[in-house]
Short mmCIF file of C-alpha atoms and ligand atoms in Angstrom, two decimals:
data_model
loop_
_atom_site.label_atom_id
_atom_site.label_comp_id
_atom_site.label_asym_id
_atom_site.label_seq_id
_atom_site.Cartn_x
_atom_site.Cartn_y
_atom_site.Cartn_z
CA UNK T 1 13.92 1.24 -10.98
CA UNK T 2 10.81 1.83 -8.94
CA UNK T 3 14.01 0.86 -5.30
CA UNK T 4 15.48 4.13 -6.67
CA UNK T 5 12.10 6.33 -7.03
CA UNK T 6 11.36 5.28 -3.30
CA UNK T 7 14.57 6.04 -1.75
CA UNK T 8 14.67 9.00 -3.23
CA UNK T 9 10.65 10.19 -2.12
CA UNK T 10 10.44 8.36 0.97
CA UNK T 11 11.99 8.60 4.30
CA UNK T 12 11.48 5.45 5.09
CA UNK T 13 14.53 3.19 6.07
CA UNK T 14 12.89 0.27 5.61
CA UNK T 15 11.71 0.48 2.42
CA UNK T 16 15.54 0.30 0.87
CA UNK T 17 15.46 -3.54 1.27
CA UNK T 18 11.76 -3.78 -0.58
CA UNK T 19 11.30 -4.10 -4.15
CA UNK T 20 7.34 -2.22 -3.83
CA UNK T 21 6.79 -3.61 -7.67
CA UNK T 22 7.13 -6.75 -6.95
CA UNK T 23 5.06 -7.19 -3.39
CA UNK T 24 2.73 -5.18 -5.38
CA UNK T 25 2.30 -7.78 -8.14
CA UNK T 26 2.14 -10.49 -5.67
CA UNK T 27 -0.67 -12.32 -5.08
CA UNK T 28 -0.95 -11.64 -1.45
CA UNK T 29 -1.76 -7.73 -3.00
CA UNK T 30 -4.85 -8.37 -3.47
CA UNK T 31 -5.99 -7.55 -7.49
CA UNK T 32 -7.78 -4.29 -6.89
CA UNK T 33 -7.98 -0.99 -5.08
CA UNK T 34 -5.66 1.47 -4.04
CA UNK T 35 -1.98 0.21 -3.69
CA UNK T 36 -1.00 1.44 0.00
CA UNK T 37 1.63 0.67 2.43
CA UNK T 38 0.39 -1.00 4.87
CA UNK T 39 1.51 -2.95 8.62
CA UNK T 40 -0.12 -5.47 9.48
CA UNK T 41 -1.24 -5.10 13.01
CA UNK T 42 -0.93 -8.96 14.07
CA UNK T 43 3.10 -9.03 13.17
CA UNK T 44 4.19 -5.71 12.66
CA UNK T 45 5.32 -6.96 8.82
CA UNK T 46 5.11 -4.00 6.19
CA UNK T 47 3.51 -4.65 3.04
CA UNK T 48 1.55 -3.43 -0.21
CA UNK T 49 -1.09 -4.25 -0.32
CA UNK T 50 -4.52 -2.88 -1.96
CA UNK T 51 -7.09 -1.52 -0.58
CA UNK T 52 -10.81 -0.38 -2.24
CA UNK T 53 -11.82 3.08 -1.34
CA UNK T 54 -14.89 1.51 0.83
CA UNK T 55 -12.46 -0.08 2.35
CA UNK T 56 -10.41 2.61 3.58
CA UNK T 57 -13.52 4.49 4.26
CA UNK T 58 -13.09 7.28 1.57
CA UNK T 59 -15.81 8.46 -0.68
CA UNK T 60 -15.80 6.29 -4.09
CA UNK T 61 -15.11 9.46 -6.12
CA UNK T 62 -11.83 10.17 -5.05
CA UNK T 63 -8.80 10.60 -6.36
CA UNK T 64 -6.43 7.95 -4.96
CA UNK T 65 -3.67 10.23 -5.57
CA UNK T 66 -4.85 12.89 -3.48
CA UNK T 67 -5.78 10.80 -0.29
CA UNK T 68 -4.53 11.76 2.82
CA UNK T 69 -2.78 8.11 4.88
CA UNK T 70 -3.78 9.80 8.08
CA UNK T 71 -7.83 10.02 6.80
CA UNK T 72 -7.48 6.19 6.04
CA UNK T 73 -9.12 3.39 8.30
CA UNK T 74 -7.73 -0.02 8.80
CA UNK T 75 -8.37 -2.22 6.33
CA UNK T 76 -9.30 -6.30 6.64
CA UNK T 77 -6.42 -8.13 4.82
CA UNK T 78 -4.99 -11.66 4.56
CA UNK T 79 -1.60 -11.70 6.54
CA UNK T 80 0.49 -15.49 5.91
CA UNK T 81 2.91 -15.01 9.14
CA UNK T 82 -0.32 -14.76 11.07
CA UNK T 83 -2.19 -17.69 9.30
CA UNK T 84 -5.56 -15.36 7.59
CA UNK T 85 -7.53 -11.68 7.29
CA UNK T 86 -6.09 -9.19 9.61
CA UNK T 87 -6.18 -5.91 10.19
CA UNK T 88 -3.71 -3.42 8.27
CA UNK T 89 -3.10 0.08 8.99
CA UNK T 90 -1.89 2.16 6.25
CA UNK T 91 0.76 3.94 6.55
CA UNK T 92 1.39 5.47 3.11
CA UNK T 93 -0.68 6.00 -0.63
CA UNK T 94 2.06 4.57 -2.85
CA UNK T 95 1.29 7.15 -5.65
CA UNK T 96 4.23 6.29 -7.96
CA UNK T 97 2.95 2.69 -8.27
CA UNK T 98 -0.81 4.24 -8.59
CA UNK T 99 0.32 6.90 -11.49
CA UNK T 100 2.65 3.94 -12.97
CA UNK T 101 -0.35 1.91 -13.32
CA UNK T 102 -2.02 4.97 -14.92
CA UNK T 103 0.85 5.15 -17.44
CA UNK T 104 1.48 8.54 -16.09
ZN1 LIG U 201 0.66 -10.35 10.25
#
């Protein structure tokens, strides 16, 4: 359901193979924070993963749904492919996932 949302909103090609629910719910997500695309810069590999605000160097009283991805920092992250903590740049707030979780 959430493979039709995205190819509808997003122009991304790549994203037509990904189920974004499911990478979300994974482990390797991380359990808290702001669910954001994200590439790992070690491998290239686009995932979901979560991110805190402090993290992405936004102000703690945000609104997730209103941040901008090109006012995000890199974020430290674990990346498997690349054997431990990386950096990942973000390269999109993944609002429907962020307002599903808000039962929105
Ligand atoms: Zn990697």
């Amino acid at each position: 359901m959430f493979r039709q949302w995205w190819s509808i909103v997003s122009s991304d090609s790549q994203a037509a193979d990904r189920d974004l629910e499911v990478e979300l719910a994974s482990a390797d997500a991380g359990t808290v924070g702001v669910p954001v695309d994200a590439i790992c810069v070690g491998c290239g590999r686009i995932r979901v993963k979560r991110a805190s605000l402090e993290e992405l160097n936004q102000a703690s009283h945000v609104d997730p749904a209103t941040l901008e991805t090109a006012d995000l920092t890199s974020f430290k992250h674990v990346c498997h492919p690349c054997g431990g903590a990386t950096w990942w740049n973000p390269v999109a707030v993944l609002t429907g996932l962020l307002e599903s979780e808000r039962g929105e």
